[in-house]
PDB file of C-alpha atoms in Angstrom:
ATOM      1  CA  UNK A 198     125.635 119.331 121.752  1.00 36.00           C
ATOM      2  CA  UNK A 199     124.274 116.282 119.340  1.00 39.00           C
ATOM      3  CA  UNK A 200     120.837 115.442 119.582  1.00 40.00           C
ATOM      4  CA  UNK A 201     119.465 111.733 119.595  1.00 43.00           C
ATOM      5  CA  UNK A 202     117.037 110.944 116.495  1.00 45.00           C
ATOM      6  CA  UNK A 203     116.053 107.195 115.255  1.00 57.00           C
ATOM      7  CA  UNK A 204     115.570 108.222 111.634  1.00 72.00           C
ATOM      8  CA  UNK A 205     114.073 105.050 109.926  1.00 78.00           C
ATOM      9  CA  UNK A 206     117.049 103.251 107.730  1.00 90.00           C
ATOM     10  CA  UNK A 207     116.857 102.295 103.958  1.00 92.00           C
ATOM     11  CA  UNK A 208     116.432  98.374 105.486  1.00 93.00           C
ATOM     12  CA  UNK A 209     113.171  99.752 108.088  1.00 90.00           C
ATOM     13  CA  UNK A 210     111.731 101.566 104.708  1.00 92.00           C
ATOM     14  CA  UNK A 211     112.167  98.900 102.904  1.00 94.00           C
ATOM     15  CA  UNK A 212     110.862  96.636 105.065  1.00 91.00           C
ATOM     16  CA  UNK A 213     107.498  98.698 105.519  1.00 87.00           C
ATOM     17  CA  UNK A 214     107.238  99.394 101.526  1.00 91.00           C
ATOM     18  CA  UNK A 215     107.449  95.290 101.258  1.00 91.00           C
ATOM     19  CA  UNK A 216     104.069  95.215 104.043  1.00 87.00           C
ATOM     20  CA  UNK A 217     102.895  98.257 102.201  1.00 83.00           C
ATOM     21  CA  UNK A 218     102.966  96.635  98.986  1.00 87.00           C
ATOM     22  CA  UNK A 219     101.587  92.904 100.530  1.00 84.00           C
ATOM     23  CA  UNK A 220      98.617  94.855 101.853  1.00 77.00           C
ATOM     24  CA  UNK A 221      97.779  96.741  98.619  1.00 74.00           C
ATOM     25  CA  UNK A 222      97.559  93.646  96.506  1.00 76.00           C
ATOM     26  CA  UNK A 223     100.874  94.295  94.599  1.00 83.00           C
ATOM     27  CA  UNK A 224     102.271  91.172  95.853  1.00 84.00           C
ATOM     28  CA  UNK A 225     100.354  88.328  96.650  1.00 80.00           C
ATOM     29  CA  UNK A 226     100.455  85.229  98.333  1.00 73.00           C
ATOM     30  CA  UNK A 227     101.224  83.262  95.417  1.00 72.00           C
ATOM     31  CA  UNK A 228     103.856  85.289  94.254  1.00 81.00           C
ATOM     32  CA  UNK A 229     107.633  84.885  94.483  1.00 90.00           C
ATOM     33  CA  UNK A 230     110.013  87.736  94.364  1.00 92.00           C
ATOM     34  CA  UNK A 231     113.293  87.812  94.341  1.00 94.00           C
ATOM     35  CA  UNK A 232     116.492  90.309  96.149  1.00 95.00           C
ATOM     36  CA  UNK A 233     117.171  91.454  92.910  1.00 94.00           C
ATOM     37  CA  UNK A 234     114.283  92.099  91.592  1.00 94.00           C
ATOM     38  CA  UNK A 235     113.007  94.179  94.709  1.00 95.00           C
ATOM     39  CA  UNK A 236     117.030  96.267  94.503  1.00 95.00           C
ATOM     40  CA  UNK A 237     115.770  97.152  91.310  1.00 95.00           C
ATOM     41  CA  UNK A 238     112.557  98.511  92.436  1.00 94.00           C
ATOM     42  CA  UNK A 239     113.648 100.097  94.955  1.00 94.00           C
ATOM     43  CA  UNK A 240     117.041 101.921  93.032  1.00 94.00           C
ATOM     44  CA  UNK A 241     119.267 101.024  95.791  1.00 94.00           C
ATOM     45  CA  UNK A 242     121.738  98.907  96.976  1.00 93.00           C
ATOM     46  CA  UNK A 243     121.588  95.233  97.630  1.00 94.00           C
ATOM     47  CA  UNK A 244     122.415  95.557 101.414  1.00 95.00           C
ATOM     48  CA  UNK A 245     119.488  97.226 103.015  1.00 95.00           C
ATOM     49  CA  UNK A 246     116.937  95.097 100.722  1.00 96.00           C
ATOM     50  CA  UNK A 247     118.931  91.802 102.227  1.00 95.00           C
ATOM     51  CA  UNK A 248     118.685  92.964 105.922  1.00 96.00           C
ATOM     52  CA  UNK A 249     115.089  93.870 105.088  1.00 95.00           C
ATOM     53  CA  UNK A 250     114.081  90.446 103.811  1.00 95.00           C
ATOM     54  CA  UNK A 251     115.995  88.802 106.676  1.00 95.00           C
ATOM     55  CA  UNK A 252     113.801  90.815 109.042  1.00 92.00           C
ATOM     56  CA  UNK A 253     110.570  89.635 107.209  1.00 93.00           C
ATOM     57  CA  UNK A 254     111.383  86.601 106.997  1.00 94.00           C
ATOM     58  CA  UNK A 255     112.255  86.288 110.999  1.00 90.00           C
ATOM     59  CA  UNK A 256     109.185  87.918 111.040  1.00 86.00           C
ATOM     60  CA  UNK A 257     107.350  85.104 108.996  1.00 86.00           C
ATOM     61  CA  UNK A 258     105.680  87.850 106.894  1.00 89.00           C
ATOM     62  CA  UNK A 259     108.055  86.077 103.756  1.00 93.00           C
ATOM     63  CA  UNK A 260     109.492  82.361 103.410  1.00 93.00           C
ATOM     64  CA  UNK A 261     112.820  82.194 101.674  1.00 94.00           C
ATOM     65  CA  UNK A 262     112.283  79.435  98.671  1.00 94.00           C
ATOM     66  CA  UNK A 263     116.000  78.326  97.938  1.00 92.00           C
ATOM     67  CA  UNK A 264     117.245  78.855  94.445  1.00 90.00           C
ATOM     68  CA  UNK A 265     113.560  80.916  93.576  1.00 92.00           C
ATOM     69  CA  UNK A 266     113.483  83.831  96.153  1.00 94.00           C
ATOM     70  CA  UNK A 267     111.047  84.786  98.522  1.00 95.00           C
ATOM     71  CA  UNK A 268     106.790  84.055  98.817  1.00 92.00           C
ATOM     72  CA  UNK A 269     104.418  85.862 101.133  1.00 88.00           C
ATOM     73  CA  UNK A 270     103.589  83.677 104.027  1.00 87.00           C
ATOM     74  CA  UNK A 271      99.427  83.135 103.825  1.00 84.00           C
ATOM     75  CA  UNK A 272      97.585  83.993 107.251  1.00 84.00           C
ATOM     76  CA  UNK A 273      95.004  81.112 107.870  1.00 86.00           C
ATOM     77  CA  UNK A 274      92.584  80.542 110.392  1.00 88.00           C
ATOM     78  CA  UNK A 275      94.521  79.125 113.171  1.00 91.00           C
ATOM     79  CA  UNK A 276      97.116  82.624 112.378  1.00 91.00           C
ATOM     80  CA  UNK A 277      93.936  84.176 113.148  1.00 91.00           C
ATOM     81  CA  UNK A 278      93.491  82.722 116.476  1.00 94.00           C
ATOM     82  CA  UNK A 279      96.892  82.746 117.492  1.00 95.00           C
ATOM     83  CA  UNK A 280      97.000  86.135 116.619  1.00 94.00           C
ATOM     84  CA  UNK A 281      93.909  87.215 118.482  1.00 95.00           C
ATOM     85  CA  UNK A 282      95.766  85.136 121.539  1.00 96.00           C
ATOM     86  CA  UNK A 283      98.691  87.121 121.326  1.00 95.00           C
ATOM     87  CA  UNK A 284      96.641  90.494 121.645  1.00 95.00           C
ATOM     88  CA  UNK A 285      94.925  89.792 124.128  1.00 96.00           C
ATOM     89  CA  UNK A 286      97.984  88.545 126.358  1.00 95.00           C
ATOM     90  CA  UNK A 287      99.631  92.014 125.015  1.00 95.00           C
ATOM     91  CA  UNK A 288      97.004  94.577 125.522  1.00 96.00           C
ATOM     92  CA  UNK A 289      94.498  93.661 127.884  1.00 95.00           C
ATOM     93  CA  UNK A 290      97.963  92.592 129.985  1.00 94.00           C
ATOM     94  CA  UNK A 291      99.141  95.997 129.440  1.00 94.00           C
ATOM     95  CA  UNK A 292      96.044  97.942 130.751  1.00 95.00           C
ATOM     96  CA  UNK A 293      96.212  97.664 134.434  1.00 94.00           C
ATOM     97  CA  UNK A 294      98.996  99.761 134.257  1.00 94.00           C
ATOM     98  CA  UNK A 295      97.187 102.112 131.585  1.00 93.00           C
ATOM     99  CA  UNK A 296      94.124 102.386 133.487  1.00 94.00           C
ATOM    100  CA  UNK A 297      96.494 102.964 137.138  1.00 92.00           C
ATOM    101  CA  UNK A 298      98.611 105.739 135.446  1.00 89.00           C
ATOM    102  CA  UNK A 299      96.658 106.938 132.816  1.00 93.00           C
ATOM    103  CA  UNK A 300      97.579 110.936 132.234  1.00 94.00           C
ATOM    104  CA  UNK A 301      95.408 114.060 130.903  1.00 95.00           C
ATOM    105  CA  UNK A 302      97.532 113.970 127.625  1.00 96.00           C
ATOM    106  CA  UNK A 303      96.914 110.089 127.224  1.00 95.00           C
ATOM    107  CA  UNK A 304      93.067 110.546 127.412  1.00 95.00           C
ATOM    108  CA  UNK A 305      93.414 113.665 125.156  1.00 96.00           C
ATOM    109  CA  UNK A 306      94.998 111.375 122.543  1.00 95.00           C
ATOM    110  CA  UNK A 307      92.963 108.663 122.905  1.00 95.00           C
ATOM    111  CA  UNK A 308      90.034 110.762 122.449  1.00 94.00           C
ATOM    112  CA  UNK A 309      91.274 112.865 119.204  1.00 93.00           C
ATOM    113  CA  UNK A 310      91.833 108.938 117.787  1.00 91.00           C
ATOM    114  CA  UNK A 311      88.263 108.283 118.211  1.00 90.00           C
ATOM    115  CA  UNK A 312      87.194 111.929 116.991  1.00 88.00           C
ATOM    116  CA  UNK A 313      89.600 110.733 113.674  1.00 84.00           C
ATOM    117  CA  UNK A 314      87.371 107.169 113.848  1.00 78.00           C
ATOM    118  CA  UNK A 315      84.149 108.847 113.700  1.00 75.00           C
ATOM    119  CA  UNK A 316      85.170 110.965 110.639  1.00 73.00           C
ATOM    120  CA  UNK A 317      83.562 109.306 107.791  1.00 64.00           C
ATOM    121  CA  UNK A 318      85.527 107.545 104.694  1.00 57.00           C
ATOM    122  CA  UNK A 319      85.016 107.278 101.100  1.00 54.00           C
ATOM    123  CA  UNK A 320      83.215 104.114 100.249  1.00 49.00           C
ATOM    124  CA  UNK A 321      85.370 100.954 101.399  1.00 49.00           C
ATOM    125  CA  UNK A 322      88.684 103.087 102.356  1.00 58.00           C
ATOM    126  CA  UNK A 323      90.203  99.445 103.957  1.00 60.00           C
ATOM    127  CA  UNK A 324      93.618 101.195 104.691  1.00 67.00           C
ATOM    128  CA  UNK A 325      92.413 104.690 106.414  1.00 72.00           C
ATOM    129  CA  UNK A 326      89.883 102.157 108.675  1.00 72.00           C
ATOM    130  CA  UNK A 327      92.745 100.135 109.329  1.00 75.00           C
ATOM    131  CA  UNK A 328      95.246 102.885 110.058  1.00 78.00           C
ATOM    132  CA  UNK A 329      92.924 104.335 112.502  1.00 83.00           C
ATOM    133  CA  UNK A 330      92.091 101.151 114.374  1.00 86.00           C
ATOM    134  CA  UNK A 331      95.926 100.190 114.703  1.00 87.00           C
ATOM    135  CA  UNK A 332      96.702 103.956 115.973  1.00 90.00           C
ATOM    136  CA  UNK A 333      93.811 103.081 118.912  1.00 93.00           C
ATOM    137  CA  UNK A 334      95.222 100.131 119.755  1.00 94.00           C
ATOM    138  CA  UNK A 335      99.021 100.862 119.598  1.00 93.00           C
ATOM    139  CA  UNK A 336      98.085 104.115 121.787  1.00 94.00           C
ATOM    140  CA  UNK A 337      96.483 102.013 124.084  1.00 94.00           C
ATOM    141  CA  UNK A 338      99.599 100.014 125.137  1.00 94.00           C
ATOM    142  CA  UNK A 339     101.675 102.977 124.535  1.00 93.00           C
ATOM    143  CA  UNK A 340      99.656 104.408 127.516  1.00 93.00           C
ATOM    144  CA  UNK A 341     101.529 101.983 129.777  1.00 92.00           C
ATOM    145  CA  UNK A 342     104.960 103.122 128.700  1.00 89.00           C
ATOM    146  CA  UNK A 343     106.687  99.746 127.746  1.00 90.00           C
ATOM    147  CA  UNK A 344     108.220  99.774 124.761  1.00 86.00           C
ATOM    148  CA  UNK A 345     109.074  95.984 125.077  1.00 90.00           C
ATOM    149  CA  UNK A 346     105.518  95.170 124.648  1.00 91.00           C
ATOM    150  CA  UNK A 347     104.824  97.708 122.283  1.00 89.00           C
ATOM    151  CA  UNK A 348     107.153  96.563 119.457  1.00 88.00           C
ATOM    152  CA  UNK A 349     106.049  92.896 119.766  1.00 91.00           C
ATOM    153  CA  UNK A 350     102.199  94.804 119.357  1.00 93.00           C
ATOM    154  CA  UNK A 351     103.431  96.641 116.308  1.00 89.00           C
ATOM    155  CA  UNK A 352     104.209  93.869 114.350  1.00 87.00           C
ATOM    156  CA  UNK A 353     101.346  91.521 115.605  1.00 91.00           C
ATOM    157  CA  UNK A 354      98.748  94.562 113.835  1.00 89.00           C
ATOM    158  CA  UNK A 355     100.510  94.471 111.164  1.00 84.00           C
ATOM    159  CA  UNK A 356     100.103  90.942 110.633  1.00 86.00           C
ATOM    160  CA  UNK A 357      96.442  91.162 111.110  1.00 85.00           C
ATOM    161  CA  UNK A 358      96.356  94.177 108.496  1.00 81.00           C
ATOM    162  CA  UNK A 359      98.186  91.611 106.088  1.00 82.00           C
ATOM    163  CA  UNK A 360      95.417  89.283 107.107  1.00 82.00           C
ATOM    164  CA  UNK A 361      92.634  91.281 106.212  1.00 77.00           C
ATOM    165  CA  UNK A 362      94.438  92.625 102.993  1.00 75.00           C
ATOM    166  CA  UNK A 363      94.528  89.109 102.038  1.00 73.00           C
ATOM    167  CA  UNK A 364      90.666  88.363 102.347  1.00 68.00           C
ATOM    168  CA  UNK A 365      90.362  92.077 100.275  1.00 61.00           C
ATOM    169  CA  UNK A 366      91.941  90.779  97.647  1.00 55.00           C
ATOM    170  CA  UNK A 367      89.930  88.219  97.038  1.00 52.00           C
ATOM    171  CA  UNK A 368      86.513  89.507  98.175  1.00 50.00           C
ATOM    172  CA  UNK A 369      86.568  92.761  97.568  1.00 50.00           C
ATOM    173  CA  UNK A 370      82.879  93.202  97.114  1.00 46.00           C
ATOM    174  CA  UNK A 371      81.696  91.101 100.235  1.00 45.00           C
ATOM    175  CA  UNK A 372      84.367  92.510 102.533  1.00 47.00           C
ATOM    176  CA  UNK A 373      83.459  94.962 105.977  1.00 49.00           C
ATOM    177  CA  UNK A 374      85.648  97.774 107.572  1.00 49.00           C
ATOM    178  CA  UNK A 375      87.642  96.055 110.060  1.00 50.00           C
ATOM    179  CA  UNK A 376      86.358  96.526 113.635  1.00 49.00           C
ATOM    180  CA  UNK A 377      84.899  99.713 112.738  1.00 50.00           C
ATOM    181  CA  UNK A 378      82.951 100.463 115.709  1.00 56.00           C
ATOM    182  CA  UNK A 379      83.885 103.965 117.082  1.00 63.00           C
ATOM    183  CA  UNK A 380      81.469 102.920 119.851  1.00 85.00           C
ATOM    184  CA  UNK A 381      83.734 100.446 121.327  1.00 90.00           C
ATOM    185  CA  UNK A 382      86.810 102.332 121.400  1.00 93.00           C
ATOM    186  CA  UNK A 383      84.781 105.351 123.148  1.00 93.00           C
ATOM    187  CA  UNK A 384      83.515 102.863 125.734  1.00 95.00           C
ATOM    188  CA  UNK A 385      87.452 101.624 126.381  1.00 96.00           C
ATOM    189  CA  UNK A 386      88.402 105.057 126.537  1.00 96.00           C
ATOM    190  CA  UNK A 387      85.500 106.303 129.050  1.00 95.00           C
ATOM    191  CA  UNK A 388      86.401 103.523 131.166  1.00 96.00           C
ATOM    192  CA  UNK A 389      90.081 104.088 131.570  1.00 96.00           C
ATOM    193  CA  UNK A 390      89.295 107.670 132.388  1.00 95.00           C
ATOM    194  CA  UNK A 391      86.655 105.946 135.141  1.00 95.00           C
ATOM    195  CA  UNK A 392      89.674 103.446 136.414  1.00 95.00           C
ATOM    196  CA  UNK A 393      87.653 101.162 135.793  1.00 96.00           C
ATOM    197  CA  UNK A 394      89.848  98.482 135.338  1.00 96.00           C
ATOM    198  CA  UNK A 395      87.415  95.322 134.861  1.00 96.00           C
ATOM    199  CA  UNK A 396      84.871  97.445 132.360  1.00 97.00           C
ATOM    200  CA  UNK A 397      87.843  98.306 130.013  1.00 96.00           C
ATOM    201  CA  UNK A 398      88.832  94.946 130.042  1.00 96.00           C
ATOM    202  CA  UNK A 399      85.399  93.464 128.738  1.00 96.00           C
ATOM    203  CA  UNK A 400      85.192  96.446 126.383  1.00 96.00           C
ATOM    204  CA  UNK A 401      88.473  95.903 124.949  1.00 96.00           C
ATOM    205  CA  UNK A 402      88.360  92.090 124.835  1.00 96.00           C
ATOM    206  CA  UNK A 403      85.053  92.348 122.516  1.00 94.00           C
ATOM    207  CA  UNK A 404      86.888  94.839 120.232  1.00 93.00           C
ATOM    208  CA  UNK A 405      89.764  92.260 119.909  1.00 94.00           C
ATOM    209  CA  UNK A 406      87.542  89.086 119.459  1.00 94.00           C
ATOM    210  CA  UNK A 407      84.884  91.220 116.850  1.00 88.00           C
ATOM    211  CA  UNK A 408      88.451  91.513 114.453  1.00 85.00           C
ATOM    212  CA  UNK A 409      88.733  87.612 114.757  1.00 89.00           C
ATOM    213  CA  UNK A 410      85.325  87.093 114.275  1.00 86.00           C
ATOM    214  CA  UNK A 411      85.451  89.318 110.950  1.00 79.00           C
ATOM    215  CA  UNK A 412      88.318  87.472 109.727  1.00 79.00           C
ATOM    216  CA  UNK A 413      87.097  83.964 110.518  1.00 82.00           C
ATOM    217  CA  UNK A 414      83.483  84.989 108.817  1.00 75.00           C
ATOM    218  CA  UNK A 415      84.549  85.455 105.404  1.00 61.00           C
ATOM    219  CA  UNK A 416      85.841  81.758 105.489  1.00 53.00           C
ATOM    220  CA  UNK A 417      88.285  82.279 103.058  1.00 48.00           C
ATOM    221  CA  UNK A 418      91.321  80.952 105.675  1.00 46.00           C
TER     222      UNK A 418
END
């Protein structure tokens, strides 16, 4: 009897370690890299780096630069907009069905995420704020059990995250904790146990629009 596991590939790990590494500053936006240079920091073949850069680049996380390599697409404000568009088609679309056939162990989950949120971090820890907020959001639509929306939601957070890692880089000193108000996500979460459709809604649609408004604040897009 074989058992069916979706271990991540050398191109999927690659592919996060290149978001990993846009996000932490150790490539910016002005930088070019090229496949060779990321096969040799990687130690592995040329294959799943290749597949991996073809991916980010369909993803239009990277632009490929002919002759040169590859350069981190910048996020700018109208990326902002269209990305705040695109979540709110995606998850507030999504949670009618969340908020219909919303189960015990959803709510459980939902609630240990916001315990998590409520923990506190050490000075600005960006990625652990970030990491929980994604994990609230991606649970959310995960709720309704569709995992053709919830790819498409995966990688639209992780362009925001790139986002915000770009404005961190720059303005480290100035930036805020993105949308890191536990007392939003509580007020979703109470309202999907309530069924109440319309209240988790306007709850959620203010959580989405305070991100854009944090990103479009610091005016550096």
């Amino acid at each position: 009897m074989t058992t069916n596991t979706c271990k991540p590939t050398l191109k999927d790990m690659v592919y996060r370690q290149i978001i990993e590494m846009i996000c932490n500053g150790q490539l910016p936006s002005d930088a070019i890299v090229t496949e060779k240079q990321l096969t040799a920091h990687f130690g592995i073949s040329k294959s799943p780096v290749r597949e991996a850069l073809i991916q980010l680049c369909h993803d239009r996380v990277l632009k490929s630069i002919p002759r040169c390599g590859y350069q981190i697409i910048t996020i700018n404000a109208k990326d902002v907009r269209d990305l705040t568009e695109i979540r709110i088609l995606l998850e507030l679309g999504s949670l009618h069905k969340t908020v219909e056939k919303i189960t015990p162990e959803n709510l459980e989950k939902l609630r240990e995420l916001n315990r998590q949120r409520e923990m506190p971090l050490v000075e600005k820890d960006v990625w652990n704020s970030w990491n929980r907020n994604i994990a609230f959001h991606l649970a959310l639509v995960e709720c309704a059990n569709n995992e053709y929306t919830l790819d498409p939601m995966r990688r639209v957070l992780s362009a925001c995250a790139r986002a915000y890692a770009q404005l961190y880089i720059v303005q480290k000193e100035a930036v805020v904790l993105p949308g890191d108000d536990t007392h939003a996500h509580a007020l979703i979460t109470q309202a999907i146990e309530a069924h109440d459709l319309e209240a988790a809604q306007t709850y959620l649609r203010q959580d989405i629009l305070c991100m854009q408004s944090q990103l479009l604040s610091m005016d550096l897009i």
